[in-house]
Coordinates of C-alpha atoms in Angstrom, one line a residue:
X1 CA -235.9 -109.7 -154.2
X2 CA -234.4 -109.5 -151.0
X3 CA -231.0 -107.5 -150.5
X4 CA -228.1 -107.3 -147.8
X5 CA -226.3 -104.5 -148.1
X6 CA -223.0 -104.1 -146.2
X7 CA -221.8 -101.0 -145.6
X8 CA -225.5 -99.4 -145.2
X9 CA -224.2 -96.7 -142.8
X10 CA -221.8 -95.3 -145.0
X11 CA -221.6 -92.6 -147.8
X12 CA -222.8 -95.0 -150.8
X13 CA -224.9 -97.0 -148.7
X14 CA -226.9 -94.5 -147.0
X15 CA -228.0 -93.5 -150.5
X16 CA -228.2 -97.3 -151.7
X17 CA -230.6 -98.4 -149.0
X18 CA -233.6 -96.0 -149.9
X19 CA -232.9 -96.4 -154.1
X20 CA -233.2 -100.5 -153.9
X21 CA -236.2 -99.8 -151.3
X22 CA -238.1 -97.7 -153.7
X23 CA -237.2 -99.8 -156.7
X24 CA -239.4 -102.7 -154.5
X25 CA -236.5 -104.6 -153.1
X26 CA -236.9 -106.2 -149.6
X27 CA -233.3 -104.6 -147.7
X28 CA -231.5 -105.3 -144.9
X29 CA -228.6 -103.5 -144.1
X30 CA -225.3 -104.3 -142.0
X31 CA -223.0 -101.9 -141.0
X32 CA -220.5 -101.5 -137.5
X33 CA -221.6 -97.9 -137.8
X34 CA -218.5 -96.5 -137.3
X35 CA -219.6 -93.3 -139.2
X36 CA -222.9 -93.1 -137.9
X37 CA -222.2 -89.3 -136.2
X38 CA -220.8 -88.1 -139.7
X39 CA -224.1 -87.2 -141.1
X40 CA -225.4 -83.9 -142.9
X41 CA -229.0 -84.3 -143.6
X42 CA -231.6 -86.7 -142.2
X43 CA -234.2 -89.0 -143.8
X44 CA -237.3 -90.6 -142.3
X45 CA -236.9 -93.5 -144.0
X46 CA -236.9 -96.5 -141.7
X47 CA -235.0 -100.3 -142.9
X48 CA -233.7 -102.9 -140.7
X49 CA -230.0 -102.6 -140.3
X50 CA -227.7 -105.1 -137.9
X51 CA -225.0 -103.9 -135.9
X52 CA -221.8 -106.3 -136.8
X53 CA -218.3 -106.0 -138.4
X54 CA -218.1 -107.8 -141.9
X55 CA -215.4 -109.7 -140.1
X56 CA -218.0 -111.7 -137.7
X57 CA -220.7 -112.7 -140.6
X58 CA -221.6 -116.3 -140.5
X59 CA -223.7 -118.1 -143.3
X60 CA -226.6 -118.1 -141.1
X61 CA -226.2 -114.1 -141.6
X62 CA -226.5 -114.8 -145.2
X63 CA -229.5 -117.3 -145.4
X64 CA -232.8 -116.1 -147.3
X65 CA -230.8 -113.5 -149.3
X66 CA -231.0 -113.4 -153.1
X67 CA -228.3 -110.8 -153.6
X68 CA -225.6 -109.0 -151.8
X69 CA -224.3 -105.6 -152.2
X70 CA -220.8 -105.4 -150.9
X71 CA -219.8 -101.9 -149.9
X72 CA -218.4 -102.4 -146.4
X73 CA -214.3 -101.6 -146.2
X74 CA -211.7 -99.1 -145.0
X75 CA -213.0 -96.6 -148.3
X76 CA -209.7 -95.0 -149.8
X77 CA -206.0 -94.6 -150.1
X78 CA -205.4 -93.1 -146.9
X79 CA -207.6 -95.0 -144.5
X80 CA -206.2 -98.1 -146.5
X81 CA -202.4 -96.3 -145.6
X82 CA -203.1 -96.4 -141.8
X83 CA -202.7 -99.8 -141.2
X84 CA -202.2 -102.1 -144.5
X85 CA -202.5 -105.6 -142.6
X86 CA -205.8 -104.5 -141.6
X87 CA -206.7 -103.5 -145.0
X88 CA -205.8 -106.8 -146.5
X89 CA -208.1 -107.7 -143.3
X90 CA -210.7 -106.1 -143.6
X91 CA -211.0 -105.3 -147.7
X92 CA -209.5 -108.3 -148.9
X93 CA -209.8 -111.3 -146.8
X94 CA -213.2 -110.4 -145.0
X95 CA -214.8 -109.8 -148.4
X96 CA -213.7 -113.4 -150.0
X97 CA -214.7 -114.9 -146.9
X98 CA -218.2 -113.1 -147.4
X99 CA -218.4 -114.2 -150.6
X100 CA -217.7 -117.5 -149.8
X101 CA -220.5 -117.4 -147.4
X102 CA -222.7 -116.0 -149.4
X103 CA -222.0 -118.9 -151.7
X104 CA -222.6 -121.6 -149.1
X105 CA -226.0 -119.8 -148.3
X106 CA -227.4 -119.9 -151.6
X107 CA -227.3 -116.3 -152.8
X108 CA -227.3 -115.9 -156.7
X109 CA -225.7 -112.8 -156.9
X110 CA -222.8 -111.1 -155.1
X111 CA -222.1 -107.5 -156.4
X112 CA -218.6 -106.4 -154.9
X113 CA -218.3 -102.4 -154.9
X114 CA -214.7 -102.4 -156.6
X115 CA -213.0 -99.5 -157.5
X116 CA -210.8 -97.9 -160.8
X117 CA -207.9 -97.3 -158.2
X118 CA -206.8 -100.7 -159.3
X119 CA -205.6 -99.5 -162.6
X120 CA -203.1 -97.8 -160.3
X121 CA -201.0 -95.3 -162.4
X122 CA -201.8 -95.8 -166.0
X123 CA -201.3 -92.6 -167.6
X124 CA -203.0 -90.9 -170.4
X125 CA -204.9 -94.0 -172.4
X126 CA -208.3 -94.9 -171.8
X127 CA -208.8 -98.5 -170.2
X128 CA -211.2 -100.6 -170.6
X129 CA -212.1 -103.7 -167.8
X130 CA -209.4 -105.8 -170.0
X131 CA -206.2 -103.3 -169.1
X132 CA -203.7 -104.4 -166.7
X133 CA -204.5 -104.7 -162.8
X134 CA -201.6 -102.5 -161.4
X135 CA -202.5 -101.1 -158.0
X136 CA -200.1 -98.7 -156.3
X137 CA -201.9 -98.6 -153.0
X138 CA -203.2 -101.2 -150.7
X139 CA -206.8 -99.9 -151.1
X140 CA -206.2 -100.5 -154.3
X141 CA -204.1 -103.9 -154.2
X142 CA -207.1 -104.9 -151.9
X143 CA -209.6 -104.5 -154.6
X144 CA -208.0 -106.1 -157.2
X145 CA -206.8 -109.4 -155.1
X146 CA -210.5 -109.7 -154.0
X147 CA -211.9 -109.6 -157.5
X148 CA -209.2 -112.3 -158.3
X149 CA -210.0 -114.3 -155.6
X150 CA -213.8 -114.1 -156.0
X151 CA -214.0 -114.7 -159.4
X152 CA -212.9 -118.4 -158.9
X153 CA -216.1 -118.9 -156.8
X154 CA -218.5 -118.1 -159.8
X155 CA -220.2 -121.3 -161.1
X156 CA -223.8 -121.7 -162.3
X157 CA -225.6 -120.8 -159.3
X158 CA -223.5 -117.9 -157.7
X159 CA -222.5 -114.9 -160.1
X160 CA -220.4 -112.3 -158.8
X161 CA -220.2 -108.9 -160.5
X162 CA -217.7 -106.4 -159.8
X163 CA -218.3 -102.5 -160.1
X164 CA -215.0 -100.5 -160.6
X165 CA -216.8 -97.2 -159.5
X166 CA -214.8 -94.2 -160.6
X167 CA -214.0 -91.6 -157.9
X168 CA -217.6 -90.8 -156.5
X169 CA -218.8 -87.5 -155.5
X170 CA -222.3 -86.1 -154.4
X171 CA -224.6 -85.3 -151.6
X172 CA -225.3 -88.5 -149.5
X173 CA -226.8 -88.4 -145.7
X174 CA -223.5 -89.7 -144.5
X175 CA -221.4 -87.3 -146.0
X176 CA -217.9 -87.5 -147.2
X177 CA -215.5 -84.7 -147.6
X178 CA -212.4 -86.7 -148.3
X179 CA -213.3 -87.1 -152.2
X180 CA -211.9 -84.4 -154.3
X181 CA -215.3 -82.6 -155.5
X182 CA -216.7 -82.8 -152.1
X183 CA -213.9 -81.4 -150.8
X184 CA -213.1 -78.6 -153.4
X185 CA -217.3 -77.7 -153.2
X186 CA -217.0 -77.3 -149.0
X187 CA -213.8 -75.7 -149.3
X188 CA -215.1 -73.1 -152.2
X189 CA -218.3 -72.4 -150.2
X190 CA -216.8 -71.7 -146.8
X191 CA -213.4 -70.6 -147.7
X192 CA -214.0 -68.8 -151.1
X193 CA -210.9 -71.0 -152.4
X194 CA -210.3 -74.4 -153.5
X195 CA -206.8 -75.8 -152.8
X196 CA -205.0 -78.8 -155.0
X197 CA -202.5 -80.4 -153.2
X198 CA -200.9 -81.8 -156.4
X199 CA -199.6 -80.4 -159.2
X200 CA -203.2 -80.7 -160.4
X201 CA -202.0 -83.1 -163.5
X202 CA -203.4 -86.6 -162.7
X203 CA -206.2 -87.8 -164.6
X204 CA -209.4 -88.8 -162.3
X205 CA -212.6 -90.8 -163.7
X206 CA -215.6 -89.3 -161.4
X207 CA -219.2 -90.8 -161.0
X208 CA -222.0 -89.2 -158.8
X209 CA -223.0 -91.4 -155.9
X210 CA -226.4 -91.5 -157.3
X211 CA -225.1 -93.4 -160.7
X212 CA -223.4 -95.6 -158.8
X213 CA -226.9 -96.8 -157.1
X214 CA -228.3 -96.8 -160.7
X215 CA -225.4 -99.2 -161.4
X216 CA -226.2 -101.6 -158.4
X217 CA -230.0 -101.6 -159.1
X218 CA -229.1 -102.3 -162.8
X219 CA -227.0 -105.5 -162.4
X220 CA -229.3 -106.6 -159.4
X221 CA -231.9 -107.2 -162.3
X222 CA -230.0 -108.0 -165.3
X223 CA -229.9 -111.1 -167.4
X224 CA -227.7 -113.1 -165.9
X225 CA -225.9 -113.9 -169.1
X226 CA -225.0 -110.0 -169.3
X227 CA -223.5 -109.9 -165.7
X228 CA -222.1 -113.1 -164.8
X229 CA -218.3 -113.0 -163.4
X230 CA -218.1 -109.6 -165.1
X231 CA -216.1 -106.4 -164.4
X232 CA -217.7 -102.9 -165.2
X233 CA -216.3 -99.3 -165.0
X234 CA -218.8 -97.4 -163.4
X235 CA -219.2 -93.8 -164.5
X236 CA -218.9 -91.8 -167.6
X237 CA -216.3 -91.9 -170.5
X238 CA -216.8 -88.3 -170.8
X239 CA -216.6 -87.4 -167.2
X240 CA -212.5 -88.1 -166.8
X241 CA -210.7 -85.1 -165.9
X242 CA -207.4 -83.8 -164.7
X243 CA -207.7 -82.7 -161.2
X244 CA -207.0 -79.3 -162.3
X245 CA -209.9 -79.1 -164.8
X246 CA -212.3 -80.1 -161.9
X247 CA -210.9 -77.4 -159.8
X248 CA -212.1 -75.1 -162.3
X249 CA -215.3 -76.5 -162.7
X250 CA -215.9 -75.9 -159.1
X251 CA -214.4 -72.2 -159.4
X252 CA -216.8 -71.6 -161.9
X253 CA -219.8 -73.0 -159.7
X254 CA -218.8 -71.1 -156.6
X255 CA -219.0 -67.4 -157.3
X256 CA -215.8 -65.6 -156.1
X257 CA -213.9 -68.7 -155.7
X258 CA -210.2 -69.0 -156.4
X259 CA -208.1 -71.6 -157.1
X260 CA -204.6 -72.1 -155.1
X261 CA -201.9 -74.8 -155.3
X262 CA -200.6 -76.1 -151.9
X263 CA -197.0 -75.1 -151.3
X264 CA -195.5 -78.7 -150.8
X265 CA -197.7 -80.5 -153.7
X266 CA -196.2 -82.4 -155.8
X267 CA -196.9 -85.3 -158.6
X268 CA -199.6 -88.0 -157.6
X269 CA -198.7 -91.4 -159.2
X270 CA -202.3 -92.3 -159.1
X271 CA -203.2 -91.4 -162.3
X272 CA -205.8 -93.3 -165.0
X273 CA -208.5 -92.5 -167.3
X274 CA -211.2 -95.2 -168.0
X275 CA -213.9 -96.1 -170.6
X276 CA -217.6 -96.9 -169.3
X277 CA -218.8 -97.4 -172.7
X278 CA -218.7 -101.4 -172.1
X279 CA -221.2 -101.4 -168.8
X280 CA -223.9 -99.4 -171.0
X281 CA -223.4 -102.0 -173.8
X282 CA -223.9 -104.8 -171.5
X283 CA -226.7 -103.3 -169.3
X284 CA -228.6 -101.2 -171.5
X285 CA -230.7 -100.0 -168.2
X286 CA -228.1 -98.5 -166.9
X287 CA -228.2 -94.7 -167.9
X288 CA -225.9 -92.3 -165.6
X289 CA -227.6 -88.5 -165.1
X290 CA -225.1 -86.6 -163.5
X291 CA -221.9 -84.8 -164.5
X292 CA -219.7 -82.6 -162.4
X293 CA -221.2 -79.4 -162.6
X294 CA -224.8 -80.3 -161.5
X295 CA -223.1 -82.0 -158.9
X296 CA -221.5 -79.3 -157.5
X297 CA -224.5 -77.3 -157.8
X298 CA -226.1 -80.3 -155.7
X299 CA -223.4 -80.0 -153.1
X300 CA -223.9 -76.3 -153.0
X301 CA -227.6 -76.4 -152.0
X302 CA -226.8 -79.1 -149.7
X303 CA -224.0 -77.5 -147.7
X304 CA -226.6 -74.5 -147.6
X305 CA -229.8 -76.5 -146.6
X306 CA -228.1 -78.2 -143.4
X307 CA -225.9 -76.3 -143.5
X308 CA -222.3 -77.2 -143.5
X309 CA -220.4 -75.1 -141.3
X310 CA -216.7 -73.8 -140.9
X311 CA -216.3 -75.7 -137.4
X312 CA -216.9 -79.0 -139.3
X313 CA -214.2 -78.5 -141.4
X314 CA -211.5 -77.6 -138.7
X315 CA -213.2 -80.5 -136.7
X316 CA -212.8 -82.8 -139.6
X317 CA -216.1 -84.3 -139.0
X318 CA -216.4 -85.3 -142.5
X319 CA -212.8 -86.8 -143.2
X320 CA -212.8 -91.1 -142.4
X321 CA -209.2 -90.5 -141.4
X322 CA -209.1 -88.1 -139.0
X323 CA -212.5 -89.3 -137.9
X324 CA -211.1 -92.8 -137.2
X325 CA -208.0 -91.6 -135.6
X326 CA -210.1 -89.9 -133.0
X327 CA -212.4 -92.9 -132.6
X328 CA -209.3 -94.8 -131.7
X329 CA -208.1 -92.5 -128.9
X330 CA -211.1 -92.3 -127.3
X331 CA -211.3 -96.1 -126.7
X332 CA -214.7 -96.4 -129.2
X333 CA -212.8 -98.2 -131.6
X334 CA -209.6 -100.8 -130.7
X335 CA -206.7 -101.6 -132.5
X336 CA -208.2 -103.8 -134.8
X337 CA -210.2 -101.2 -136.2
X338 CA -213.4 -103.1 -133.9
X339 CA -215.7 -101.1 -132.5
X340 CA -215.6 -101.5 -128.7
X341 CA -218.4 -102.9 -126.6
X342 CA -220.2 -103.8 -129.9
X343 CA -221.0 -107.5 -128.6
X344 CA -223.4 -109.1 -130.3
X345 CA -224.9 -108.3 -133.8
X346 CA -228.0 -106.3 -132.8
X347 CA -230.8 -105.6 -135.3
X348 CA -232.8 -102.2 -135.4
X349 CA -234.8 -100.2 -137.3
X350 CA -233.0 -97.2 -138.4
X351 CA -233.9 -93.5 -140.2
X352 CA -231.3 -93.3 -143.4
X353 CA -229.3 -90.4 -142.5
X354 CA -229.9 -90.9 -138.9

């Protein structure tokens, strides 16, 4: 099928696009390319990518696509907290508008990259998709609000699907080190220490970026009745860990590393465990392959091959919030988080990770 991937140049998108191409789909990407320079590794595989802000898309941009995989967003809590108003504009209003445009253009499936963060401060119990949505951050609220609004658009010709991803980890051409496991492995490899910036007790469900891609690929071709207007927790039920447990796994995987607690670390209210069984029951072809230990080993190998340097960490090269602030200070991005001088949308072949 012909698939539009928004956020195609991001952490997940730069893995998802080649994944869908390998599945035989015809893929067009859409990205504002704010983080195109945050690359570790490269690929010679090319695809068509339109350089455009998701807020500027029109119906004509969606014509001819069978499905949309919508990833484009301010991608985590720190970015969401930078300007809650813009988080609402980009993550919520632009997402709902995109779904409306897709429906008007005749797109059959709209797969939204949601997040388990919409469960908020949920405690120790396992949460199914029917649990109350109680986000405690602007980022989490934007995901919950989008789900509520887009579900109202569902009808016999338009199927929205909501993938509530656990906290992602793993190697990607567009690396992020503001993700807990990626951060722990990078610090362990380069400094020999893993710093926990909370008290270590919050629960986190985690999922490898490739298993997120498996989820998107699966729902694109799943029977309509199995996925229509449904939300799914994406990950593995046995991959829920306390932050302190994640640190210990990384310590065991990186010889000679130690775990340290930040002096000013305190409780983190974001705490939730999720049950991921419903997705596998509804879409049996979805079979996640990764666990934290294997993912940590993959990251170690990626950091050695590229390689990742101490200077990369000191300059916050792979931390989205500091990079965005640098772009704003340099005048590359304006106060509305629009890339200055982007002008009209342009279409160009790009290599994944280039």
